[in-house]
Amino acid sequence: MELLTPDRITTQLQNWLASEKPDWRNITVKPLDVTLGAGFSADIFFVDVDYADTVGPQSQTLVVRRQPTNLEVVFGSSLALQGKMMAALDARGDLPVPSWIGMHLDSDILGLPFLVMGKVDGECAKQKPNYNLEGWLVEMTPDQRHQSFTNAITAFASLAKINWREGFEFLAQPENGQPGLDQYVGALEAWHKAAGQGRTMPIVDTAMAYVRANMPNDASVNVLWGDPTPSNVMFSPDGSVNALIDWELAALGPAELDLAWWLYFDDLFGRRFGVTRLEGLPSKDETIAIWEHASGQKARNLDYYDIVAALRMALVAVGAFDRQVGIGNIPATNKSLNDNFMTLYLAEKLGLPLPEFGPDFVAFMKNLTPVEEKAD
């Protein structure tokens, strides 16, 4: 295949847009930032596009996301699913998402599968540096912070009102069980098996068995964002929500799973990282109340869903461990496969022996998030 230079990308995208958007005429693509390899799970770059449609001359900035076919941040994540999800939500028009342009799942145009969406202006609550310590939220008043997070929680809670059989059937994964929690847990079991690679992971293994054995029998079947965190919300300066982004983990399951995931990350980037949460951010009880009001339903079985969220993050940690071993950051004998922040939380919740942290943990964490090595 011809070398993929910025000029080549420009030409290829211009031709693709002409076929993808027949109502667009006289298309001109101007690259703004083409740096391949810039993203964690994908290459992400921006282009300016000028064109004419039935209204007249138009200009907009587009985001192009390429994704390697052999790289999964989370087991089962899918660029195609993300594209279908964004297209379906954009077509509904009742949830703030980037405008949908299209996707191409072969490698013949840009060397890898890619999708294209409209660029959304705004700020997210970054995980690194921790949004409780640095960034635009720190500059806000407590009331403004409270309203910003209320806006975000309200936005994703509205997913609970969507009937998944009205345009979201593509989320079903029959190979993993019946639609809903059974299917969600089935997907976790497949992930657990793939991540484990035959290794014994005492805390994670126990958590997986617990999640399967204690499934509530009153779980609803809802459309899930899959990754509702403050870092995946684009906020305007006044705290309103411009867009919810990153939909590659969308699934079917009880709506409480999205709430549990938000609460898990809120706790992680505060208490469990030893950081004081910013004044004004909604407490756990306030967050639940906001979600219940916006979703129109009572949050049930949150203790169980908290463990599901924690297990999911522990499996992410297994993948992060294996990546670090693979690139030579840490040896395979590093104990952080089983002894990390994620397994600690699970052990606390399930009454298991707590993992011990030491130099191995510091070596593992230093490439993920800042961690201070304290003298004994």
PDB file of C-alpha atoms in Angstrom, residues 2-292:
ATOM      1  CA  GLU A   2       1.174   3.525  -0.737  1.00  0.00           C
ATOM      2  CA  LEU A   3       2.935   5.281   2.164  1.00  0.00           C
ATOM      3  CA  LEU A   4       0.339   6.988   4.344  1.00  0.00           C
ATOM      4  CA  THR A   5       1.502  10.611   4.416  1.00  0.00           C
ATOM      5  CA  PRO A   6      -0.613  13.612   5.458  1.00  0.00           C
ATOM      6  CA  ASP A   7      -1.069  14.483   1.772  1.00  0.00           C
ATOM      7  CA  ARG A   8      -2.186  10.934   1.026  1.00  0.00           C
ATOM      8  CA  ILE A   9      -4.613  11.033   3.968  1.00  0.00           C
ATOM      9  CA  THR A  10      -6.046  14.306   2.681  1.00  0.00           C
ATOM     10  CA  THR A  11      -6.646  12.903  -0.789  1.00  0.00           C
ATOM     11  CA  GLN A  12      -8.103   9.637   0.467  1.00  0.00           C
ATOM     12  CA  LEU A  13     -10.472  11.353   2.897  1.00  0.00           C
ATOM     13  CA  GLN A  14     -11.607  13.810   0.260  1.00  0.00           C
ATOM     14  CA  ASN A  15     -12.505  10.959  -2.101  1.00  0.00           C
ATOM     15  CA  TRP A  16     -14.191   8.971   0.666  1.00  0.00           C
ATOM     16  CA  LEU A  17     -16.291  11.943   1.788  1.00  0.00           C
ATOM     17  CA  ALA A  18     -17.411  12.504  -1.786  1.00  0.00           C
ATOM     18  CA  SER A  19     -18.811   8.965  -1.909  1.00  0.00           C
ATOM     19  CA  GLU A  20     -20.106   8.959   1.685  1.00  0.00           C
ATOM     20  CA  LYS A  21     -21.819  12.345   1.499  1.00  0.00           C
ATOM     21  CA  PRO A  22     -23.430  12.661  -1.957  1.00  0.00           C
ATOM     22  CA  ASP A  23     -25.104  15.930  -0.897  1.00  0.00           C
ATOM     23  CA  TRP A  24     -21.719  17.522  -0.292  1.00  0.00           C
ATOM     24  CA  ARG A  25     -20.183  19.182  -3.372  1.00  0.00           C
ATOM     25  CA  ASN A  26     -16.783  20.765  -4.056  1.00  0.00           C
ATOM     26  CA  ILE A  27     -15.241  19.085  -1.017  1.00  0.00           C
ATOM     27  CA  THR A  28     -11.853  20.336   0.157  1.00  0.00           C
ATOM     28  CA  VAL A  29     -10.039  18.653   3.046  1.00  0.00           C
ATOM     29  CA  LYS A  30      -7.360  20.556   4.931  1.00  0.00           C
ATOM     30  CA  PRO A  31      -5.415  18.652   7.605  1.00  0.00           C
ATOM     31  CA  LEU A  32      -5.094  20.395  10.950  1.00  0.00           C
ATOM     32  CA  ASP A  33      -3.312  17.764  13.003  1.00  0.00           C
ATOM     33  CA  VAL A  34      -2.287  14.425  11.533  1.00  0.00           C
ATOM     34  CA  THR A  35      -0.062  12.609  14.021  1.00  0.00           C
ATOM     35  CA  LEU A  36      -0.446   8.881  13.652  1.00  0.00           C
ATOM     36  CA  GLY A  37      -0.054   6.910  16.854  1.00  0.00           C
ATOM     37  CA  ALA A  38      -1.222   9.753  19.108  1.00  0.00           C
ATOM     38  CA  GLY A  39      -4.116   7.886  20.713  1.00  0.00           C
ATOM     39  CA  PHE A  40      -4.106   5.108  23.312  1.00  0.00           C
ATOM     40  CA  SER A  41      -6.527   2.820  21.536  1.00  0.00           C
ATOM     41  CA  ALA A  42      -6.589   4.630  18.219  1.00  0.00           C
ATOM     42  CA  ASP A  43      -4.981   7.291  16.051  1.00  0.00           C
ATOM     43  CA  ILE A  44      -7.023  10.462  16.353  1.00  0.00           C
ATOM     44  CA  PHE A  45      -6.513  13.519  14.181  1.00  0.00           C
ATOM     45  CA  PHE A  46      -8.465  16.520  12.911  1.00  0.00           C
ATOM     46  CA  VAL A  47      -9.225  17.927   9.469  1.00  0.00           C
ATOM     47  CA  ASP A  48     -11.040  21.023   8.268  1.00  0.00           C
ATOM     48  CA  VAL A  49     -13.567  20.400   5.518  1.00  0.00           C
ATOM     49  CA  ASP A  50     -15.099  22.966   3.171  1.00  0.00           C
ATOM     50  CA  TYR A  51     -18.020  21.958   0.977  1.00  0.00           C
ATOM     51  CA  ALA A  52     -21.337  23.124  -0.404  1.00  0.00           C
ATOM     52  CA  ASP A  53     -24.729  21.572   0.258  1.00  0.00           C
ATOM     53  CA  THR A  54     -28.329  22.526  -0.464  1.00  0.00           C
ATOM     54  CA  VAL A  55     -28.087  25.381   2.042  1.00  0.00           C
ATOM     55  CA  GLY A  56     -24.859  26.860   0.691  1.00  0.00           C
ATOM     56  CA  PRO A  57     -21.133  26.923   1.517  1.00  0.00           C
ATOM     57  CA  GLN A  58     -20.226  25.051   4.716  1.00  0.00           C
ATOM     58  CA  SER A  59     -17.140  24.529   6.830  1.00  0.00           C
ATOM     59  CA  GLN A  60     -16.548  22.239   9.762  1.00  0.00           C
ATOM     60  CA  THR A  61     -13.805  20.434  11.625  1.00  0.00           C
ATOM     61  CA  LEU A  62     -13.955  16.650  11.645  1.00  0.00           C
ATOM     62  CA  VAL A  63     -12.370  14.081  13.927  1.00  0.00           C
ATOM     63  CA  VAL A  64     -10.897  10.999  12.258  1.00  0.00           C
ATOM     64  CA  ARG A  65     -10.313   7.976  14.449  1.00  0.00           C
ATOM     65  CA  ARG A  66      -8.327   5.038  13.100  1.00  0.00           C
ATOM     66  CA  GLN A  67      -8.171   1.860  15.136  1.00  0.00           C
ATOM     67  CA  PRO A  68      -5.879  -1.152  14.790  1.00  0.00           C
ATOM     68  CA  THR A  69      -7.784  -4.397  14.332  1.00  0.00           C
ATOM     69  CA  ASN A  70      -5.499  -6.238  16.767  1.00  0.00           C
ATOM     70  CA  LEU A  71      -5.720  -3.800  19.684  1.00  0.00           C
ATOM     71  CA  GLU A  72      -8.424  -3.908  22.327  1.00  0.00           C
ATOM     72  CA  VAL A  73      -8.318  -1.628  25.337  1.00  0.00           C
ATOM     73  CA  VAL A  74     -11.215  -3.637  26.703  1.00  0.00           C
ATOM     74  CA  PHE A  75     -12.025  -7.151  25.542  1.00  0.00           C
ATOM     75  CA  GLY A  76     -14.758  -7.046  22.939  1.00  0.00           C
ATOM     76  CA  SER A  77     -14.538  -3.295  22.302  1.00  0.00           C
ATOM     77  CA  SER A  78     -15.387  -2.437  18.717  1.00  0.00           C
ATOM     78  CA  LEU A  79     -14.941   0.509  16.407  1.00  0.00           C
ATOM     79  CA  ALA A  80     -17.903  -0.738  14.371  1.00  0.00           C
ATOM     80  CA  LEU A  81     -20.127  -0.877  17.437  1.00  0.00           C
ATOM     81  CA  GLN A  82     -19.046   2.632  18.423  1.00  0.00           C
ATOM     82  CA  GLY A  83     -19.932   3.869  14.954  1.00  0.00           C
ATOM     83  CA  LYS A  84     -23.357   2.213  14.976  1.00  0.00           C
ATOM     84  CA  MET A  85     -24.041   3.586  18.442  1.00  0.00           C
ATOM     85  CA  MET A  86     -23.098   7.152  17.541  1.00  0.00           C
ATOM     86  CA  ALA A  87     -25.096   6.991  14.315  1.00  0.00           C
ATOM     87  CA  ALA A  88     -28.169   5.725  16.164  1.00  0.00           C
ATOM     88  CA  LEU A  89     -27.929   8.364  18.890  1.00  0.00           C
ATOM     89  CA  ASP A  90     -27.231  11.170  16.434  1.00  0.00           C
ATOM     90  CA  ALA A  91     -30.289  10.117  14.429  1.00  0.00           C
ATOM     91  CA  ARG A  92     -32.459  10.274  17.574  1.00  0.00           C
ATOM     92  CA  GLY A  93     -31.281  13.782  18.381  1.00  0.00           C
ATOM     93  CA  ASP A  94     -32.252  13.676  22.066  1.00  0.00           C
ATOM     94  CA  LEU A  95     -28.813  12.988  23.574  1.00  0.00           C
ATOM     95  CA  PRO A  96     -25.743  15.203  23.066  1.00  0.00           C
ATOM     96  CA  VAL A  97     -23.245  13.294  20.902  1.00  0.00           C
ATOM     97  CA  PRO A  98     -20.819  14.352  18.158  1.00  0.00           C
ATOM     98  CA  SER A  99     -22.419  14.677  14.741  1.00  0.00           C
ATOM     99  CA  TRP A 100     -22.058  11.441  12.813  1.00  0.00           C
ATOM    100  CA  ILE A 101     -20.309  11.441   9.427  1.00  0.00           C
ATOM    101  CA  GLY A 102     -19.540   7.781   8.694  1.00  0.00           C
ATOM    102  CA  MET A 103     -17.111   4.882   9.030  1.00  0.00           C
ATOM    103  CA  HIS A 104     -15.072   2.544   6.852  1.00  0.00           C
ATOM    104  CA  LEU A 105     -14.111  -0.815   8.317  1.00  0.00           C
ATOM    105  CA  ASP A 106     -11.591  -1.931   5.697  1.00  0.00           C
ATOM    106  CA  SER A 107      -7.931  -0.896   5.575  1.00  0.00           C
ATOM    107  CA  ASP A 108      -7.794   0.151   1.916  1.00  0.00           C
ATOM    108  CA  ILE A 109      -8.323   3.886   2.422  1.00  0.00           C
ATOM    109  CA  LEU A 110      -6.366   4.956   5.521  1.00  0.00           C
ATOM    110  CA  GLY A 111      -4.460   1.763   6.246  1.00  0.00           C
ATOM    111  CA  LEU A 112      -6.745   0.899   9.162  1.00  0.00           C
ATOM    112  CA  PRO A 113     -10.489   0.938   9.848  1.00  0.00           C
ATOM    113  CA  PHE A 114     -11.693   4.423  10.743  1.00  0.00           C
ATOM    114  CA  LEU A 115     -14.699   6.500  11.654  1.00  0.00           C
ATOM    115  CA  VAL A 116     -15.366  10.194  11.197  1.00  0.00           C
ATOM    116  CA  MET A 117     -17.418  12.498  13.410  1.00  0.00           C
ATOM    117  CA  GLY A 118     -17.854  16.202  13.965  1.00  0.00           C
ATOM    118  CA  LYS A 119     -15.454  17.885  16.368  1.00  0.00           C
ATOM    119  CA  VAL A 120     -17.034  18.965  19.652  1.00  0.00           C
ATOM    120  CA  ASP A 121     -15.636  21.991  21.467  1.00  0.00           C
ATOM    121  CA  GLY A 122     -15.342  21.980  25.227  1.00  0.00           C
ATOM    122  CA  GLU A 123     -13.441  20.600  28.178  1.00  0.00           C
ATOM    123  CA  CYS A 124     -13.532  17.189  29.800  1.00  0.00           C
ATOM    124  CA  ALA A 125     -12.660  16.404  33.411  1.00  0.00           C
ATOM    125  CA  LYS A 126      -9.261  14.873  32.807  1.00  0.00           C
ATOM    126  CA  GLN A 127      -7.964  11.841  34.657  1.00  0.00           C
ATOM    127  CA  LYS A 128      -4.328  12.857  34.258  1.00  0.00           C
ATOM    128  CA  PRO A 129      -3.743  15.271  35.839  1.00  0.00           C
ATOM    129  CA  ASN A 130      -6.528  14.356  38.242  1.00  0.00           C
ATOM    130  CA  TYR A 131      -9.470  16.720  37.704  1.00  0.00           C
ATOM    131  CA  ASN A 132      -9.754  17.167  41.481  1.00  0.00           C
ATOM    132  CA  LEU A 133      -6.293  18.757  41.520  1.00  0.00           C
ATOM    133  CA  GLU A 134      -5.850  20.657  38.252  1.00  0.00           C
ATOM    134  CA  GLY A 135      -7.912  22.020  35.396  1.00  0.00           C
ATOM    135  CA  TRP A 136     -11.009  24.035  34.674  1.00  0.00           C
ATOM    136  CA  LEU A 137     -13.126  22.436  37.412  1.00  0.00           C
ATOM    137  CA  VAL A 138     -10.702  23.763  40.016  1.00  0.00           C
ATOM    138  CA  GLU A 139     -11.396  27.288  38.772  1.00  0.00           C
ATOM    139  CA  MET A 140     -15.173  26.908  39.171  1.00  0.00           C
ATOM    140  CA  THR A 141     -17.226  27.732  42.229  1.00  0.00           C
ATOM    141  CA  PRO A 142     -18.675  24.800  44.218  1.00  0.00           C
ATOM    142  CA  ASP A 143     -22.147  25.549  42.859  1.00  0.00           C
ATOM    143  CA  GLN A 144     -20.838  25.552  39.296  1.00  0.00           C
ATOM    144  CA  ARG A 145     -19.106  22.199  39.835  1.00  0.00           C
ATOM    145  CA  HIS A 146     -22.256  20.714  41.278  1.00  0.00           C
ATOM    146  CA  GLN A 147     -24.298  21.890  38.311  1.00  0.00           C
ATOM    147  CA  SER A 148     -21.720  20.642  35.784  1.00  0.00           C
ATOM    148  CA  PHE A 149     -21.757  17.103  37.173  1.00  0.00           C
ATOM    149  CA  THR A 150     -25.534  17.245  37.560  1.00  0.00           C
ATOM    150  CA  ASN A 151     -25.774  18.065  33.853  1.00  0.00           C
ATOM    151  CA  ALA A 152     -23.557  15.109  32.945  1.00  0.00           C
ATOM    152  CA  ILE A 153     -25.390  12.628  35.172  1.00  0.00           C
ATOM    153  CA  THR A 154     -28.726  13.841  33.848  1.00  0.00           C
ATOM    154  CA  ALA A 155     -27.537  13.386  30.265  1.00  0.00           C
ATOM    155  CA  PHE A 156     -26.431   9.770  30.565  1.00  0.00           C
ATOM    156  CA  ALA A 157     -29.334   8.846  32.848  1.00  0.00           C
ATOM    157  CA  SER A 158     -31.685   9.582  29.953  1.00  0.00           C
ATOM    158  CA  LEU A 159     -30.374   6.446  28.224  1.00  0.00           C
ATOM    159  CA  ALA A 160     -32.565   4.480  30.637  1.00  0.00           C
ATOM    160  CA  LYS A 161     -35.629   5.797  28.806  1.00  0.00           C
ATOM    161  CA  ILE A 162     -34.602   4.347  25.425  1.00  0.00           C
ATOM    162  CA  ASN A 163     -36.324   1.188  24.232  1.00  0.00           C
ATOM    163  CA  TRP A 164     -33.431  -0.921  22.975  1.00  0.00           C
ATOM    164  CA  ARG A 165     -35.698  -2.612  20.433  1.00  0.00           C
ATOM    165  CA  GLU A 166     -36.175   0.711  18.652  1.00  0.00           C
ATOM    166  CA  GLY A 167     -32.942   1.004  16.711  1.00  0.00           C
ATOM    167  CA  PHE A 168     -30.425  -0.496  19.148  1.00  0.00           C
ATOM    168  CA  GLU A 169     -30.861  -4.207  18.423  1.00  0.00           C
ATOM    169  CA  PHE A 170     -27.262  -4.274  17.157  1.00  0.00           C
ATOM    170  CA  LEU A 171     -26.119  -4.138  20.800  1.00  0.00           C
ATOM    171  CA  ALA A 172     -27.368  -7.658  21.427  1.00  0.00           C
ATOM    172  CA  GLN A 173     -24.681 -10.329  21.830  1.00  0.00           C
ATOM    173  CA  PRO A 174     -26.593 -13.611  21.730  1.00  0.00           C
ATOM    174  CA  GLU A 175     -23.376 -15.609  22.011  1.00  0.00           C
ATOM    175  CA  ASN A 176     -23.082 -14.312  25.585  1.00  0.00           C
ATOM    176  CA  GLY A 177     -26.622 -15.062  26.800  1.00  0.00           C
ATOM    177  CA  GLN A 178     -30.024 -13.470  26.963  1.00  0.00           C
ATOM    178  CA  PRO A 179     -30.277  -9.673  26.415  1.00  0.00           C
ATOM    179  CA  GLY A 180     -29.603  -7.759  29.613  1.00  0.00           C
ATOM    180  CA  LEU A 181     -27.607  -8.722  32.671  1.00  0.00           C
ATOM    181  CA  ASP A 182     -27.184 -12.360  31.633  1.00  0.00           C
ATOM    182  CA  GLN A 183     -25.558 -11.229  28.409  1.00  0.00           C
ATOM    183  CA  TYR A 184     -23.446  -8.603  30.184  1.00  0.00           C
ATOM    184  CA  VAL A 185     -22.128 -11.137  32.696  1.00  0.00           C
ATOM    185  CA  GLY A 186     -21.557 -13.624  29.891  1.00  0.00           C
ATOM    186  CA  ALA A 187     -19.363 -11.062  28.136  1.00  0.00           C
ATOM    187  CA  LEU A 188     -17.464 -10.513  31.403  1.00  0.00           C
ATOM    188  CA  GLU A 189     -16.879 -14.258  31.682  1.00  0.00           C
ATOM    189  CA  ALA A 190     -15.474 -14.367  28.154  1.00  0.00           C
ATOM    190  CA  TRP A 191     -13.213 -11.413  29.001  1.00  0.00           C
ATOM    191  CA  HIS A 192     -12.145 -13.054  32.273  1.00  0.00           C
ATOM    192  CA  LYS A 193     -11.192 -16.248  30.458  1.00  0.00           C
ATOM    193  CA  ALA A 194      -9.253 -14.412  27.735  1.00  0.00           C
ATOM    194  CA  ALA A 195      -7.462 -12.102  30.172  1.00  0.00           C
ATOM    195  CA  GLY A 196      -6.572 -14.863  32.599  1.00  0.00           C
ATOM    196  CA  GLN A 197      -4.688 -16.953  30.052  1.00  0.00           C
ATOM    197  CA  GLY A 198      -4.881 -19.881  32.435  1.00  0.00           C
ATOM    198  CA  ARG A 199      -3.310 -17.946  35.309  1.00  0.00           C
ATOM    199  CA  THR A 200      -4.662 -18.023  38.851  1.00  0.00           C
ATOM    200  CA  MET A 201      -5.954 -14.605  39.889  1.00  0.00           C
ATOM    201  CA  PRO A 202      -7.464 -15.236  43.344  1.00  0.00           C
ATOM    202  CA  ILE A 203      -9.356 -11.977  43.846  1.00  0.00           C
ATOM    203  CA  VAL A 204     -10.517 -11.553  40.261  1.00  0.00           C
ATOM    204  CA  ASP A 205     -11.525 -15.219  40.002  1.00  0.00           C
ATOM    205  CA  THR A 206     -13.555 -14.982  43.215  1.00  0.00           C
ATOM    206  CA  ALA A 207     -15.234 -11.785  42.037  1.00  0.00           C
ATOM    207  CA  MET A 208     -16.175 -13.365  38.722  1.00  0.00           C
ATOM    208  CA  ALA A 209     -17.812 -16.301  40.495  1.00  0.00           C
ATOM    209  CA  TYR A 210     -19.628 -13.911  42.843  1.00  0.00           C
ATOM    210  CA  VAL A 211     -21.004 -11.818  39.975  1.00  0.00           C
ATOM    211  CA  ARG A 212     -22.437 -14.859  38.220  1.00  0.00           C
ATOM    212  CA  ALA A 213     -23.849 -16.436  41.394  1.00  0.00           C
ATOM    213  CA  ASN A 214     -25.534 -13.288  42.733  1.00  0.00           C
ATOM    214  CA  MET A 215     -27.283 -11.845  39.689  1.00  0.00           C
ATOM    215  CA  PRO A 216     -30.479 -10.013  40.735  1.00  0.00           C
ATOM    216  CA  ASN A 217     -33.623 -11.369  39.120  1.00  0.00           C
ATOM    217  CA  ASP A 218     -35.298  -7.997  38.652  1.00  0.00           C
ATOM    218  CA  ALA A 219     -32.731  -6.414  36.302  1.00  0.00           C
ATOM    219  CA  SER A 220     -34.052  -4.361  33.399  1.00  0.00           C
ATOM    220  CA  VAL A 221     -32.717  -4.375  29.841  1.00  0.00           C
ATOM    221  CA  ASN A 222     -31.450  -0.941  28.882  1.00  0.00           C
ATOM    222  CA  VAL A 223     -29.093   0.759  26.462  1.00  0.00           C
ATOM    223  CA  LEU A 224     -25.758   1.341  28.216  1.00  0.00           C
ATOM    224  CA  TRP A 225     -23.097   3.931  27.423  1.00  0.00           C
ATOM    225  CA  GLY A 226     -20.557   1.538  28.916  1.00  0.00           C
ATOM    226  CA  ASP A 227     -17.946   4.136  29.894  1.00  0.00           C
ATOM    227  CA  PRO A 228     -19.684   6.992  31.727  1.00  0.00           C
ATOM    228  CA  THR A 229     -16.903   8.990  33.353  1.00  0.00           C
ATOM    229  CA  PRO A 230     -16.314  12.752  33.662  1.00  0.00           C
ATOM    230  CA  SER A 231     -13.402  12.349  31.237  1.00  0.00           C
ATOM    231  CA  ASN A 232     -15.828  11.238  28.515  1.00  0.00           C
ATOM    232  CA  VAL A 233     -18.065  14.295  28.808  1.00  0.00           C
ATOM    233  CA  MET A 234     -17.356  17.426  26.802  1.00  0.00           C
ATOM    234  CA  PHE A 235     -18.464  20.422  28.893  1.00  0.00           C
ATOM    235  CA  SER A 236     -18.983  23.993  27.769  1.00  0.00           C
ATOM    236  CA  PRO A 237     -17.537  26.796  29.933  1.00  0.00           C
ATOM    237  CA  ASP A 238     -20.864  27.203  31.741  1.00  0.00           C
ATOM    238  CA  GLY A 239     -20.949  23.510  32.668  1.00  0.00           C
ATOM    239  CA  SER A 240     -23.589  22.421  30.178  1.00  0.00           C
ATOM    240  CA  VAL A 241     -22.923  19.214  28.254  1.00  0.00           C
ATOM    241  CA  ASN A 242     -21.821  19.588  24.648  1.00  0.00           C
ATOM    242  CA  ALA A 243     -21.409  15.851  24.024  1.00  0.00           C
ATOM    243  CA  LEU A 244     -20.961  12.429  25.544  1.00  0.00           C
ATOM    244  CA  ILE A 245     -18.069  10.703  23.756  1.00  0.00           C
ATOM    245  CA  ASP A 246     -16.382   7.286  23.470  1.00  0.00           C
ATOM    246  CA  TRP A 247     -19.147   4.773  22.811  1.00  0.00           C
ATOM    247  CA  GLU A 248     -17.076   1.700  21.950  1.00  0.00           C
ATOM    248  CA  LEU A 249     -18.151  -0.092  25.152  1.00  0.00           C
ATOM    249  CA  ALA A 250     -21.897   0.365  24.616  1.00  0.00           C
ATOM    250  CA  ALA A 251     -23.943  -2.684  25.571  1.00  0.00           C
ATOM    251  CA  LEU A 252     -27.272  -3.936  26.833  1.00  0.00           C
ATOM    252  CA  GLY A 253     -27.821  -4.334  30.548  1.00  0.00           C
ATOM    253  CA  PRO A 254     -29.517  -2.789  33.576  1.00  0.00           C
ATOM    254  CA  ALA A 255     -29.247   0.994  33.533  1.00  0.00           C
ATOM    255  CA  GLU A 256     -27.758   0.936  37.046  1.00  0.00           C
ATOM    256  CA  LEU A 257     -24.503  -0.374  35.560  1.00  0.00           C
ATOM    257  CA  ASP A 258     -23.793   3.033  34.018  1.00  0.00           C
ATOM    258  CA  LEU A 259     -24.537   4.710  37.342  1.00  0.00           C
ATOM    259  CA  ALA A 260     -22.276   2.247  39.187  1.00  0.00           C
ATOM    260  CA  TRP A 261     -19.446   2.910  36.722  1.00  0.00           C
ATOM    261  CA  TRP A 262     -19.718   6.689  37.230  1.00  0.00           C
ATOM    262  CA  LEU A 263     -19.707   6.234  41.032  1.00  0.00           C
ATOM    263  CA  TYR A 264     -16.748   3.862  40.844  1.00  0.00           C
ATOM    264  CA  PHE A 265     -14.603   6.388  38.971  1.00  0.00           C
ATOM    265  CA  ASP A 266     -15.724   9.239  41.196  1.00  0.00           C
ATOM    266  CA  ASP A 267     -14.473   7.267  44.195  1.00  0.00           C
ATOM    267  CA  LEU A 268     -11.298   6.126  42.413  1.00  0.00           C
ATOM    268  CA  PHE A 269     -10.113   9.620  41.491  1.00  0.00           C
ATOM    269  CA  GLY A 270     -10.877  10.893  44.959  1.00  0.00           C
ATOM    270  CA  ARG A 271     -10.701   8.701  48.028  1.00  0.00           C
ATOM    271  CA  ARG A 272      -8.814   5.753  46.581  1.00  0.00           C
ATOM    272  CA  PHE A 273      -6.096   7.867  45.006  1.00  0.00           C
ATOM    273  CA  GLY A 274      -5.770   9.759  48.278  1.00  0.00           C
ATOM    274  CA  VAL A 275      -7.124  12.965  46.770  1.00  0.00           C
ATOM    275  CA  THR A 276      -9.696  15.309  48.324  1.00  0.00           C
ATOM    276  CA  ARG A 277     -12.696  15.698  46.019  1.00  0.00           C
ATOM    277  CA  LEU A 278     -13.453  19.208  44.910  1.00  0.00           C
ATOM    278  CA  GLU A 279     -16.026  20.989  47.023  1.00  0.00           C
ATOM    279  CA  GLY A 280     -19.408  21.046  45.347  1.00  0.00           C
ATOM    280  CA  LEU A 281     -19.150  17.818  43.358  1.00  0.00           C
ATOM    281  CA  PRO A 282     -22.260  15.743  44.099  1.00  0.00           C
ATOM    282  CA  SER A 283     -21.871  13.177  46.873  1.00  0.00           C
ATOM    283  CA  LYS A 284     -22.712   9.531  46.226  1.00  0.00           C
ATOM    284  CA  ASP A 285     -26.233   9.965  47.598  1.00  0.00           C
ATOM    285  CA  GLU A 286     -26.744  13.160  45.597  1.00  0.00           C
ATOM    286  CA  THR A 287     -25.492  11.461  42.442  1.00  0.00           C
ATOM    287  CA  ILE A 288     -27.943   8.591  42.900  1.00  0.00           C
ATOM    288  CA  ALA A 289     -30.803  11.050  43.501  1.00  0.00           C
ATOM    289  CA  ILE A 290     -29.911  13.048  40.377  1.00  0.00           C
ATOM    290  CA  TRP A 291     -29.781   9.852  38.314  1.00  0.00           C
ATOM    291  CA  GLU A 292     -33.086   8.574  39.681  1.00  0.00           C
TER     292      GLU A 292
END
